[in-house]
């Protein structure tokens, strides 16, 4: 975790508290060092900026890591729905692959 980068990101957040990219960047900074704190920022994004498609994959992966597979499944599904609505087929494809893998539907490895 890069303290100076975090400090700068919090300054950006202070200047624009509703910027989804800054929230996403803060969550990403915390991702390795403090999973619970990262999750709190991902959850804020999922609540306040539900069309910010990039959040769904990373939040769902973190839920998986924390053993919350039911929540991960719901997050992947919602992310797929939102990404399709937004016309973001790349994000949809990534979410679908991760979802299939989590659900044991990943047949490419067979």
PDB file of N, CA and C in Angstrom:
ATOM      1  N   UNK A   1       0.858  -1.183   0.000  1.00  0.00           N
ATOM      2  CA  UNK A   1       0.000   0.000   0.000  1.00  0.00           C
ATOM      3  C   UNK A   1       0.897   1.237   0.000  1.00  0.00           C
ATOM      4  N   UNK A   2       0.652   2.114  -0.924  1.00  0.00           N
ATOM      5  CA  UNK A   2       1.461   3.314  -1.087  1.00  0.00           C
ATOM      6  C   UNK A   2       0.807   4.475  -0.316  1.00  0.00           C
ATOM      7  N   UNK A   3       1.415   4.818   0.819  1.00  0.00           N
ATOM      8  CA  UNK A   3       0.835   5.858   1.702  1.00  0.00           C
ATOM      9  C   UNK A   3       0.714   7.212   1.010  1.00  0.00           C
ATOM     10  N   UNK A   4       1.739   7.612   0.233  1.00  0.00           N
ATOM     11  CA  UNK A   4       1.666   8.925  -0.410  1.00  0.00           C
ATOM     12  C   UNK A   4       0.586   8.943  -1.496  1.00  0.00           C
ATOM     13  N   UNK A   5       0.430   7.826  -2.200  1.00  0.00           N
ATOM     14  CA  UNK A   5      -0.631   7.754  -3.204  1.00  0.00           C
ATOM     15  C   UNK A   5      -1.995   7.806  -2.533  1.00  0.00           C
ATOM     16  N   UNK A   6      -2.126   7.085  -1.419  1.00  0.00           N
ATOM     17  CA  UNK A   6      -3.394   7.120  -0.681  1.00  0.00           C
ATOM     18  C   UNK A   6      -3.704   8.532  -0.199  1.00  0.00           C
ATOM     19  N   UNK A   7      -2.700   9.204   0.309  1.00  0.00           N
ATOM     20  CA  UNK A   7      -2.878  10.579   0.791  1.00  0.00           C
ATOM     21  C   UNK A   7      -3.376  11.475  -0.343  1.00  0.00           C
ATOM     22  N   UNK A   8      -2.780  11.312  -1.519  1.00  0.00           N
ATOM     23  CA  UNK A   8      -3.192  12.099  -2.680  1.00  0.00           C
ATOM     24  C   UNK A   8      -4.620  11.745  -3.091  1.00  0.00           C
ATOM     25  N   UNK A   9      -4.948  10.455  -3.059  1.00  0.00           N
ATOM     26  CA  UNK A   9      -6.305  10.031  -3.435  1.00  0.00           C
ATOM     27  C   UNK A   9      -7.351  10.587  -2.471  1.00  0.00           C
ATOM     28  N   UNK A  10      -7.025  10.604  -1.176  1.00  0.00           N
ATOM     29  CA  UNK A  10      -7.968  11.172  -0.206  1.00  0.00           C
ATOM     30  C   UNK A  10      -8.147  12.671  -0.421  1.00  0.00           C
ATOM     31  N   UNK A  11      -7.094  13.345  -0.891  1.00  0.00           N
ATOM     32  CA  UNK A  11      -7.205  14.766  -1.227  1.00  0.00           C
ATOM     33  C   UNK A  11      -8.157  14.934  -2.415  1.00  0.00           C
ATOM     34  N   UNK A  12      -8.000  14.076  -3.425  1.00  0.00           N
ATOM     35  CA  UNK A  12      -8.919  14.109  -4.572  1.00  0.00           C
ATOM     36  C   UNK A  12     -10.350  13.867  -4.115  1.00  0.00           C
ATOM     37  N   UNK A  13     -10.515  12.903  -3.201  1.00  0.00           N
ATOM     38  CA  UNK A  13     -11.851  12.569  -2.697  1.00  0.00           C
ATOM     39  C   UNK A  13     -12.455  13.752  -1.935  1.00  0.00           C
ATOM     40  N   UNK A  14     -11.606  14.451  -1.205  1.00  0.00           N
ATOM     41  CA  UNK A  14     -12.066  15.639  -0.480  1.00  0.00           C
ATOM     42  C   UNK A  14     -12.567  16.696  -1.469  1.00  0.00           C
ATOM     43  N   UNK A  15     -11.844  16.856  -2.574  1.00  0.00           N
ATOM     44  CA  UNK A  15     -12.218  17.844  -3.600  1.00  0.00           C
ATOM     45  C   UNK A  15     -13.488  17.435  -4.343  1.00  0.00           C
ATOM     46  N   UNK A  16     -13.663  16.128  -4.557  1.00  0.00           N
ATOM     47  CA  UNK A  16     -14.833  15.629  -5.279  1.00  0.00           C
ATOM     48  C   UNK A  16     -15.282  14.308  -4.645  1.00  0.00           C
ATOM     49  N   UNK A  17     -16.097  14.397  -3.565  1.00  0.00           N
ATOM     50  CA  UNK A  17     -16.485  13.208  -2.793  1.00  0.00           C
ATOM     51  C   UNK A  17     -17.301  12.174  -3.572  1.00  0.00           C
ATOM     52  N   UNK A  18     -17.815  12.543  -4.732  1.00  0.00           N
ATOM     53  CA  UNK A  18     -18.647  11.612  -5.489  1.00  0.00           C
ATOM     54  C   UNK A  18     -17.976  11.064  -6.740  1.00  0.00           C
ATOM     55  N   UNK A  19     -16.666  11.235  -6.853  1.00  0.00           N
ATOM     56  CA  UNK A  19     -15.967  10.743  -8.033  1.00  0.00           C
ATOM     57  C   UNK A  19     -15.746   9.238  -7.927  1.00  0.00           C
ATOM     58  N   UNK A  20     -16.426   8.446  -8.775  1.00  0.00           N
ATOM     59  CA  UNK A  20     -16.292   6.998  -8.659  1.00  0.00           C
ATOM     60  C   UNK A  20     -14.878   6.506  -8.927  1.00  0.00           C
ATOM     61  N   UNK A  21     -14.154   7.167  -9.827  1.00  0.00           N
ATOM     62  CA  UNK A  21     -12.800   6.700 -10.123  1.00  0.00           C
ATOM     63  C   UNK A  21     -11.901   6.811  -8.893  1.00  0.00           C
ATOM     64  N   UNK A  22     -12.037   7.899  -8.135  1.00  0.00           N
ATOM     65  CA  UNK A  22     -11.216   8.071  -6.928  1.00  0.00           C
ATOM     66  C   UNK A  22     -11.569   7.001  -5.900  1.00  0.00           C
ATOM     67  N   UNK A  23     -12.846   6.734  -5.713  1.00  0.00           N
ATOM     68  CA  UNK A  23     -13.258   5.671  -4.780  1.00  0.00           C
ATOM     69  C   UNK A  23     -12.688   4.324  -5.219  1.00  0.00           C
ATOM     70  N   UNK A  24     -12.748   4.071  -6.510  1.00  0.00           N
ATOM     71  CA  UNK A  24     -12.229   2.825  -7.068  1.00  0.00           C
ATOM     72  C   UNK A  24     -10.716   2.717  -6.832  1.00  0.00           C
ATOM     73  N   UNK A  25     -10.011   3.820  -7.054  1.00  0.00           N
ATOM     74  CA  UNK A  25      -8.553   3.833  -6.859  1.00  0.00           C
ATOM     75  C   UNK A  25      -8.196   3.601  -5.389  1.00  0.00           C
ATOM     76  N   UNK A  26      -8.969   4.162  -4.473  1.00  0.00           N
ATOM     77  CA  UNK A  26      -8.725   3.949  -3.038  1.00  0.00           C
ATOM     78  C   UNK A  26      -8.959   2.484  -2.691  1.00  0.00           C
ATOM     79  N   UNK A  27     -10.034   1.913  -3.180  1.00  0.00           N
ATOM     80  CA  UNK A  27     -10.313   0.490  -2.937  1.00  0.00           C
ATOM     81  C   UNK A  27      -9.162  -0.364  -3.451  1.00  0.00           C
ATOM     82  N   UNK A  28      -8.659  -0.032  -4.632  1.00  0.00           N
ATOM     83  CA  UNK A  28      -7.560  -0.784  -5.229  1.00  0.00           C
ATOM     84  C   UNK A  28      -6.290  -0.664  -4.393  1.00  0.00           C
ATOM     85  N   UNK A  29      -6.026   0.522  -3.864  1.00  0.00           N
ATOM     86  CA  UNK A  29      -4.853   0.707  -2.999  1.00  0.00           C
ATOM     87  C   UNK A  29      -4.936  -0.179  -1.759  1.00  0.00           C
ATOM     88  N   UNK A  30      -6.119  -0.276  -1.182  1.00  0.00           N
ATOM     89  CA  UNK A  30      -6.303  -1.069   0.042  1.00  0.00           C
ATOM     90  C   UNK A  30      -6.386  -2.574  -0.229  1.00  0.00           C
ATOM     91  N   UNK A  31      -6.579  -2.953  -1.475  1.00  0.00           N
ATOM     92  CA  UNK A  31      -6.910  -4.338  -1.858  1.00  0.00           C
ATOM     93  C   UNK A  31      -6.011  -5.392  -1.209  1.00  0.00           C
ATOM     94  N   UNK A  32      -4.711  -5.200  -1.203  1.00  0.00           N
ATOM     95  CA  UNK A  32      -3.799  -6.214  -0.664  1.00  0.00           C
ATOM     96  C   UNK A  32      -3.598  -6.088   0.848  1.00  0.00           C
ATOM     97  N   UNK A  33      -3.494  -4.863   1.323  1.00  0.00           N
ATOM     98  CA  UNK A  33      -3.121  -4.641   2.724  1.00  0.00           C
ATOM     99  C   UNK A  33      -4.293  -4.705   3.702  1.00  0.00           C
ATOM    100  N   UNK A  34      -5.478  -4.296   3.270  1.00  0.00           N
ATOM    101  CA  UNK A  34      -6.629  -4.229   4.169  1.00  0.00           C
ATOM    102  C   UNK A  34      -7.897  -4.556   3.381  1.00  0.00           C
ATOM    103  N   UNK A  35      -8.179  -5.847   3.250  1.00  0.00           N
ATOM    104  CA  UNK A  35      -9.292  -6.310   2.418  1.00  0.00           C
ATOM    105  C   UNK A  35     -10.640  -5.755   2.882  1.00  0.00           C
ATOM    106  N   UNK A  36     -10.828  -5.664   4.196  1.00  0.00           N
ATOM    107  CA  UNK A  36     -12.106  -5.148   4.715  1.00  0.00           C
ATOM    108  C   UNK A  36     -12.309  -3.683   4.325  1.00  0.00           C
ATOM    109  N   UNK A  37     -11.233  -2.901   4.410  1.00  0.00           N
ATOM    110  CA  UNK A  37     -11.334  -1.493   4.043  1.00  0.00           C
ATOM    111  C   UNK A  37     -11.579  -1.359   2.535  1.00  0.00           C
ATOM    112  N   UNK A  38     -10.880  -2.185   1.753  1.00  0.00           N
ATOM    113  CA  UNK A  38     -11.098  -2.186   0.299  1.00  0.00           C
ATOM    114  C   UNK A  38     -12.560  -2.510   0.008  1.00  0.00           C
ATOM    115  N   UNK A  39     -13.076  -3.520   0.692  1.00  0.00           N
ATOM    116  CA  UNK A  39     -14.458  -3.934   0.474  1.00  0.00           C
ATOM    117  C   UNK A  39     -15.435  -2.809   0.796  1.00  0.00           C
ATOM    118  N   UNK A  40     -15.147  -2.046   1.836  1.00  0.00           N
ATOM    119  CA  UNK A  40     -16.056  -0.948   2.195  1.00  0.00           C
ATOM    120  C   UNK A  40     -16.127   0.091   1.069  1.00  0.00           C
ATOM    121  N   UNK A  41     -15.000   0.340   0.388  1.00  0.00           N
ATOM    122  CA  UNK A  41     -15.022   1.280  -0.741  1.00  0.00           C
ATOM    123  C   UNK A  41     -15.702   0.667  -1.959  1.00  0.00           C
ATOM    124  N   UNK A  42     -15.455  -0.614  -2.216  1.00  0.00           N
ATOM    125  CA  UNK A  42     -16.179  -1.276  -3.316  1.00  0.00           C
ATOM    126  C   UNK A  42     -17.685  -1.246  -3.060  1.00  0.00           C
ATOM    127  N   UNK A  43     -18.084  -1.516  -1.824  1.00  0.00           N
ATOM    128  CA  UNK A  43     -19.515  -1.521  -1.508  1.00  0.00           C
ATOM    129  C   UNK A  43     -20.126  -0.136  -1.658  1.00  0.00           C
ATOM    130  N   UNK A  44     -19.366   0.877  -1.297  1.00  0.00           N
ATOM    131  CA  UNK A  44     -19.858   2.248  -1.499  1.00  0.00           C
ATOM    132  C   UNK A  44     -20.078   2.513  -2.990  1.00  0.00           C
ATOM    133  N   UNK A  45     -19.124   2.051  -3.811  1.00  0.00           N
ATOM    134  CA  UNK A  45     -19.276   2.204  -5.258  1.00  0.00           C
ATOM    135  C   UNK A  45     -20.495   1.447  -5.774  1.00  0.00           C
ATOM    136  N   UNK A  46     -20.683   0.217  -5.302  1.00  0.00           N
ATOM    137  CA  UNK A  46     -21.815  -0.592  -5.751  1.00  0.00           C
ATOM    138  C   UNK A  46     -23.143   0.059  -5.385  1.00  0.00           C
ATOM    139  N   UNK A  47     -23.173   0.771  -4.273  1.00  0.00           N
ATOM    140  CA  UNK A  47     -24.383   1.437  -3.815  1.00  0.00           C
ATOM    141  C   UNK A  47     -24.597   2.789  -4.492  1.00  0.00           C
ATOM    142  N   UNK A  48     -23.538   3.604  -4.496  1.00  0.00           N
ATOM    143  CA  UNK A  48     -23.680   4.991  -4.957  1.00  0.00           C
ATOM    144  C   UNK A  48     -23.438   5.168  -6.451  1.00  0.00           C
ATOM    145  N   UNK A  49     -22.722   4.220  -7.063  1.00  0.00           N
ATOM    146  CA  UNK A  49     -22.369   4.344  -8.490  1.00  0.00           C
ATOM    147  C   UNK A  49     -22.552   2.990  -9.163  1.00  0.00           C
ATOM    148  N   UNK A  50     -23.775   2.506  -9.181  1.00  0.00           N
ATOM    149  CA  UNK A  50     -23.983   1.132  -9.634  1.00  0.00           C
ATOM    150  C   UNK A  50     -23.676   0.932 -11.119  1.00  0.00           C
ATOM    151  N   UNK A  51     -23.599   2.006 -11.898  1.00  0.00           N
ATOM    152  CA  UNK A  51     -23.251   1.865 -13.312  1.00  0.00           C
ATOM    153  C   UNK A  51     -21.738   1.918 -13.554  1.00  0.00           C
ATOM    154  N   UNK A  52     -20.956   2.045 -12.496  1.00  0.00           N
ATOM    155  CA  UNK A  52     -19.498   2.022 -12.638  1.00  0.00           C
ATOM    156  C   UNK A  52     -19.075   0.556 -12.750  1.00  0.00           C
ATOM    157  N   UNK A  53     -19.073   0.074 -13.973  1.00  0.00           N
ATOM    158  CA  UNK A  53     -18.974  -1.352 -14.281  1.00  0.00           C
ATOM    159  C   UNK A  53     -17.701  -1.999 -13.730  1.00  0.00           C
ATOM    160  N   UNK A  54     -16.599  -1.263 -13.701  1.00  0.00           N
ATOM    161  CA  UNK A  54     -15.321  -1.834 -13.267  1.00  0.00           C
ATOM    162  C   UNK A  54     -15.324  -2.376 -11.849  1.00  0.00           C
ATOM    163  N   UNK A  55     -16.231  -1.916 -11.044  1.00  0.00           N
ATOM    164  CA  UNK A  55     -16.283  -2.330  -9.643  1.00  0.00           C
ATOM    165  C   UNK A  55     -16.697  -3.787  -9.477  1.00  0.00           C
ATOM    166  N   UNK A  56     -17.605  -4.248 -10.295  1.00  0.00           N
ATOM    167  CA  UNK A  56     -18.257  -5.541 -10.061  1.00  0.00           C
ATOM    168  C   UNK A  56     -17.272  -6.712 -10.034  1.00  0.00           C
ATOM    169  N   UNK A  57     -16.376  -6.761 -10.992  1.00  0.00           N
ATOM    170  CA  UNK A  57     -15.420  -7.869 -11.064  1.00  0.00           C
ATOM    171  C   UNK A  57     -14.564  -7.911  -9.797  1.00  0.00           C
ATOM    172  N   UNK A  58     -13.991  -6.767  -9.443  1.00  0.00           N
ATOM    173  CA  UNK A  58     -13.065  -6.723  -8.304  1.00  0.00           C
ATOM    174  C   UNK A  58     -13.779  -6.949  -6.975  1.00  0.00           C
ATOM    175  N   UNK A  59     -14.969  -6.395  -6.837  1.00  0.00           N
ATOM    176  CA  UNK A  59     -15.741  -6.603  -5.604  1.00  0.00           C
ATOM    177  C   UNK A  59     -16.127  -8.078  -5.473  1.00  0.00           C
ATOM    178  N   UNK A  60     -16.598  -8.672  -6.562  1.00  0.00           N
ATOM    179  CA  UNK A  60     -17.002 -10.080  -6.519  1.00  0.00           C
ATOM    180  C   UNK A  60     -15.808 -10.979  -6.202  1.00  0.00           C
ATOM    181  N   UNK A  61     -14.656 -10.701  -6.819  1.00  0.00           N
ATOM    182  CA  UNK A  61     -13.442 -11.479  -6.536  1.00  0.00           C
ATOM    183  C   UNK A  61     -13.084 -11.385  -5.055  1.00  0.00           C
ATOM    184  N   UNK A  62     -13.203 -10.181  -4.495  1.00  0.00           N
ATOM    185  CA  UNK A  62     -12.876  -9.987  -3.078  1.00  0.00           C
ATOM    186  C   UNK A  62     -13.874 -10.738  -2.197  1.00  0.00           C
ATOM    187  N   UNK A  63     -15.143 -10.692  -2.546  1.00  0.00           N
ATOM    188  CA  UNK A  63     -16.137 -11.486  -1.807  1.00  0.00           C
ATOM    189  C   UNK A  63     -15.758 -12.968  -1.837  1.00  0.00           C
ATOM    190  N   UNK A  64     -15.328 -13.440  -3.006  1.00  0.00           N
ATOM    191  CA  UNK A  64     -14.892 -14.842  -3.119  1.00  0.00           C
ATOM    192  C   UNK A  64     -13.732 -15.126  -2.161  1.00  0.00           C
ATOM    193  N   UNK A  65     -12.727 -14.258  -2.183  1.00  0.00           N
ATOM    194  CA  UNK A  65     -11.553 -14.430  -1.314  1.00  0.00           C
ATOM    195  C   UNK A  65     -11.954 -14.479   0.155  1.00  0.00           C
ATOM    196  N   UNK A  66     -12.985 -13.718   0.501  1.00  0.00           N
ATOM    197  CA  UNK A  66     -13.435 -13.651   1.892  1.00  0.00           C
ATOM    198  C   UNK A  66     -14.443 -14.756   2.216  1.00  0.00           C
ATOM    199  N   UNK A  67     -14.672 -15.659   1.258  1.00  0.00           N
ATOM    200  CA  UNK A  67     -15.556 -16.796   1.483  1.00  0.00           C
ATOM    201  C   UNK A  67     -17.037 -16.464   1.430  1.00  0.00           C
ATOM    202  N   UNK A  68     -17.372 -15.317   0.863  1.00  0.00           N
ATOM    203  CA  UNK A  68     -18.772 -14.885   0.762  1.00  0.00           C
ATOM    204  C   UNK A  68     -19.282 -15.168  -0.656  1.00  0.00           C
ATOM    205  N   UNK A  69     -19.350 -16.462  -0.999  1.00  0.00           N
ATOM    206  CA  UNK A  69     -19.677 -16.836  -2.376  1.00  0.00           C
ATOM    207  C   UNK A  69     -21.078 -16.441  -2.804  1.00  0.00           C
ATOM    208  N   UNK A  70     -22.040 -16.430  -1.882  1.00  0.00           N
ATOM    209  CA  UNK A  70     -23.399 -16.006  -2.247  1.00  0.00           C
ATOM    210  C   UNK A  70     -23.409 -14.550  -2.695  1.00  0.00           C
ATOM    211  N   UNK A  71     -22.701 -13.715  -1.945  1.00  0.00           N
ATOM    212  CA  UNK A  71     -22.644 -12.291  -2.292  1.00  0.00           C
ATOM    213  C   UNK A  71     -21.839 -12.114  -3.579  1.00  0.00           C
ATOM    214  N   UNK A  72     -20.778 -12.894  -3.737  1.00  0.00           N
ATOM    215  CA  UNK A  72     -19.978 -12.838  -4.970  1.00  0.00           C
ATOM    216  C   UNK A  72     -20.851 -13.179  -6.170  1.00  0.00           C
ATOM    217  N   UNK A  73     -21.644 -14.236  -6.046  1.00  0.00           N
ATOM    218  CA  UNK A  73     -22.521 -14.651  -7.136  1.00  0.00           C
ATOM    219  C   UNK A  73     -23.493 -13.535  -7.505  1.00  0.00           C
ATOM    220  N   UNK A  74     -24.122 -12.926  -6.505  1.00  0.00           N
ATOM    221  CA  UNK A  74     -25.069 -11.828  -6.758  1.00  0.00           C
ATOM    222  C   UNK A  74     -24.355 -10.649  -7.430  1.00  0.00           C
ATOM    223  N   UNK A  75     -23.119 -10.383  -6.989  1.00  0.00           N
ATOM    224  CA  UNK A  75     -22.357  -9.254  -7.534  1.00  0.00           C
ATOM    225  C   UNK A  75     -21.987  -9.510  -8.993  1.00  0.00           C
ATOM    226  N   UNK A  76     -21.524 -10.720  -9.292  1.00  0.00           N
ATOM    227  CA  UNK A  76     -21.242 -11.060 -10.691  1.00  0.00           C
ATOM    228  C   UNK A  76     -22.492 -10.905 -11.551  1.00  0.00           C
ATOM    229  N   UNK A  77     -23.623 -11.445 -11.086  1.00  0.00           N
ATOM    230  CA  UNK A  77     -24.863 -11.393 -11.871  1.00  0.00           C
ATOM    231  C   UNK A  77     -25.305  -9.951 -12.124  1.00  0.00           C
ATOM    232  N   UNK A  78     -25.264  -9.133 -11.077  1.00  0.00           N
ATOM    233  CA  UNK A  78     -25.664  -7.731 -11.249  1.00  0.00           C
ATOM    234  C   UNK A  78     -24.692  -7.030 -12.190  1.00  0.00           C
ATOM    235  N   UNK A  79     -23.407  -7.315 -12.037  1.00  0.00           N
ATOM    236  CA  UNK A  79     -22.403  -6.720 -12.924  1.00  0.00           C
ATOM    237  C   UNK A  79     -22.630  -7.093 -14.376  1.00  0.00           C
ATOM    238  N   UNK A  80     -22.995  -8.347 -14.619  1.00  0.00           N
ATOM    239  CA  UNK A  80     -23.284  -8.779 -15.993  1.00  0.00           C
ATOM    240  C   UNK A  80     -24.493  -8.024 -16.546  1.00  0.00           C
ATOM    241  N   UNK A  81     -25.521  -7.878 -15.707  1.00  0.00           N
ATOM    242  CA  UNK A  81     -26.729  -7.171 -16.135  1.00  0.00           C
ATOM    243  C   UNK A  81     -26.407  -5.702 -16.456  1.00  0.00           C
ATOM    244  N   UNK A  82     -25.682  -5.038 -15.557  1.00  0.00           N
ATOM    245  CA  UNK A  82     -25.358  -3.616 -15.743  1.00  0.00           C
ATOM    246  C   UNK A  82     -24.438  -3.432 -16.957  1.00  0.00           C
ATOM    247  N   UNK A  83     -23.433  -4.291 -17.082  1.00  0.00           N
ATOM    248  CA  UNK A  83     -22.493  -4.132 -18.202  1.00  0.00           C
ATOM    249  C   UNK A  83     -23.208  -4.343 -19.541  1.00  0.00           C
ATOM    250  N   UNK A  84     -24.170  -5.256 -19.573  1.00  0.00           N
ATOM    251  CA  UNK A  84     -24.947  -5.463 -20.798  1.00  0.00           C
ATOM    252  C   UNK A  84     -25.777  -4.212 -21.090  1.00  0.00           C
ATOM    253  N   UNK A  85     -26.420  -3.651 -20.049  1.00  0.00           N
ATOM    254  CA  UNK A  85     -27.214  -2.423 -20.231  1.00  0.00           C
ATOM    255  C   UNK A  85     -26.350  -1.274 -20.738  1.00  0.00           C
ATOM    256  N   UNK A  86     -25.116  -1.212 -20.231  1.00  0.00           N
ATOM    257  CA  UNK A  86     -24.205  -0.127 -20.603  1.00  0.00           C
ATOM    258  C   UNK A  86     -23.542  -0.389 -21.958  1.00  0.00           C
ATOM    259  N   UNK A  87     -23.732  -1.575 -22.505  1.00  0.00           N
ATOM    260  CA  UNK A  87     -23.112  -1.924 -23.781  1.00  0.00           C
ATOM    261  C   UNK A  87     -21.635  -2.234 -23.659  1.00  0.00           C
ATOM    262  N   UNK A  88     -21.193  -2.567 -22.455  1.00  0.00           N
ATOM    263  CA  UNK A  88     -19.782  -2.877 -22.220  1.00  0.00           C
ATOM    264  C   UNK A  88     -19.591  -4.396 -22.284  1.00  0.00           C
ATOM    265  N   UNK A  89     -19.422  -4.904 -23.503  1.00  0.00           N
ATOM    266  CA  UNK A  89     -19.363  -6.345 -23.701  1.00  0.00           C
ATOM    267  C   UNK A  89     -18.061  -6.954 -23.186  1.00  0.00           C
ATOM    268  N   UNK A  90     -16.995  -6.158 -23.171  1.00  0.00           N
ATOM    269  CA  UNK A  90     -15.725  -6.657 -22.615  1.00  0.00           C
ATOM    270  C   UNK A  90     -15.891  -6.952 -21.129  1.00  0.00           C
ATOM    271  N   UNK A  91     -16.459  -6.007 -20.406  1.00  0.00           N
ATOM    272  CA  UNK A  91     -16.696  -6.215 -18.969  1.00  0.00           C
ATOM    273  C   UNK A  91     -17.657  -7.374 -18.753  1.00  0.00           C
ATOM    274  N   UNK A  92     -18.685  -7.460 -19.571  1.00  0.00           N
ATOM    275  CA  UNK A  92     -19.647  -8.558 -19.462  1.00  0.00           C
ATOM    276  C   UNK A  92     -18.933  -9.902 -19.604  1.00  0.00           C
ATOM    277  N   UNK A  93     -18.072 -10.006 -20.605  1.00  0.00           N
ATOM    278  CA  UNK A  93     -17.351 -11.246 -20.861  1.00  0.00           C
ATOM    279  C   UNK A  93     -16.443 -11.626 -19.685  1.00  0.00           C
ATOM    280  N   UNK A  94     -15.723 -10.638 -19.140  1.00  0.00           N
ATOM    281  CA  UNK A  94     -14.854 -10.907 -17.982  1.00  0.00           C
ATOM    282  C   UNK A  94     -15.664 -11.372 -16.778  1.00  0.00           C
ATOM    283  N   UNK A  95     -16.769 -10.701 -16.527  1.00  0.00           N
ATOM    284  CA  UNK A  95     -17.632 -11.073 -15.404  1.00  0.00           C
ATOM    285  C   UNK A  95     -18.202 -12.471 -15.598  1.00  0.00           C
ATOM    286  N   UNK A  96     -18.626 -12.763 -16.816  1.00  0.00           N
ATOM    287  CA  UNK A  96     -19.212 -14.073 -17.091  1.00  0.00           C
ATOM    288  C   UNK A  96     -18.177 -15.189 -16.916  1.00  0.00           C
ATOM    289  N   UNK A  97     -16.965 -14.961 -17.388  1.00  0.00           N
ATOM    290  CA  UNK A  97     -15.908 -15.967 -17.224  1.00  0.00           C
ATOM    291  C   UNK A  97     -15.598 -16.210 -15.751  1.00  0.00           C
ATOM    292  N   UNK A  98     -15.481 -15.135 -14.979  1.00  0.00           N
ATOM    293  CA  UNK A  98     -15.181 -15.268 -13.547  1.00  0.00           C
ATOM    294  C   UNK A  98     -16.341 -15.954 -12.821  1.00  0.00           C
ATOM    295  N   UNK A  99     -17.557 -15.596 -13.184  1.00  0.00           N
ATOM    296  CA  UNK A  99     -18.753 -16.213 -12.592  1.00  0.00           C
ATOM    297  C   UNK A  99     -18.773 -17.711 -12.897  1.00  0.00           C
ATOM    298  N   UNK A 100     -18.558 -18.060 -14.157  1.00  0.00           N
ATOM    299  CA  UNK A 100     -18.564 -19.466 -14.557  1.00  0.00           C
ATOM    300  C   UNK A 100     -17.490 -20.255 -13.812  1.00  0.00           C
ATOM    301  N   UNK A 101     -16.331 -19.658 -13.652  1.00  0.00           N
ATOM    302  CA  UNK A 101     -15.241 -20.329 -12.945  1.00  0.00           C
ATOM    303  C   UNK A 101     -15.622 -20.561 -11.487  1.00  0.00           C
ATOM    304  N   UNK A 102     -16.183 -19.537 -10.845  1.00  0.00           N
ATOM    305  CA  UNK A 102     -16.593 -19.663  -9.450  1.00  0.00           C
ATOM    306  C   UNK A 102     -17.668 -20.745  -9.289  1.00  0.00           C
ATOM    307  N   UNK A 103     -18.564 -20.819 -10.255  1.00  0.00           N
ATOM    308  CA  UNK A 103     -19.686 -21.764 -10.183  1.00  0.00           C
ATOM    309  C   UNK A 103     -19.306 -23.165 -10.669  1.00  0.00           C
ATOM    310  N   UNK A 104     -18.037 -23.333 -11.080  1.00  0.00           N
ATOM    311  CA  UNK A 104     -17.595 -24.638 -11.561  1.00  0.00           C
ATOM    312  C   UNK A 104     -18.057 -24.933 -12.966  1.00  0.00           C
ATOM    313  N   UNK A 105     -18.355 -23.866 -13.716  1.00  0.00           N
ATOM    314  CA  UNK A 105     -18.847 -24.030 -15.091  1.00  0.00           C
ATOM    315  C   UNK A 105     -17.762 -23.717 -16.109  1.00  0.00           C
ATOM    316  N   UNK A 106     -16.527 -23.634 -15.659  1.00  0.00           N
ATOM    317  CA  UNK A 106     -15.409 -23.265 -16.520  1.00  0.00           C
ATOM    318  C   UNK A 106     -14.903 -24.508 -17.238  1.00  0.00           C
ATOM    319  N   UNK A 107     -15.378 -24.715 -18.460  1.00  0.00           N
ATOM    320  CA  UNK A 107     -15.069 -25.956 -19.183  1.00  0.00           C
ATOM    321  C   UNK A 107     -13.793 -25.884 -19.993  1.00  0.00           C
ATOM    322  N   UNK A 108     -13.207 -24.708 -20.108  1.00  0.00           N
ATOM    323  CA  UNK A 108     -12.015 -24.555 -20.932  1.00  0.00           C
ATOM    324  C   UNK A 108     -10.842 -25.360 -20.404  1.00  0.00           C
ATOM    325  N   UNK A 109     -10.802 -25.611 -19.101  1.00  0.00           N
ATOM    326  CA  UNK A 109      -9.679 -26.321 -18.504  1.00  0.00           C
ATOM    327  C   UNK A 109      -9.792 -27.830 -18.652  1.00  0.00           C
ATOM    328  N   UNK A 110     -10.944 -28.327 -19.077  1.00  0.00           N
ATOM    329  CA  UNK A 110     -11.136 -29.788 -19.184  1.00  0.00           C
ATOM    330  C   UNK A 110     -10.395 -30.383 -20.362  1.00  0.00           C
TER     331      UNK A 110
END
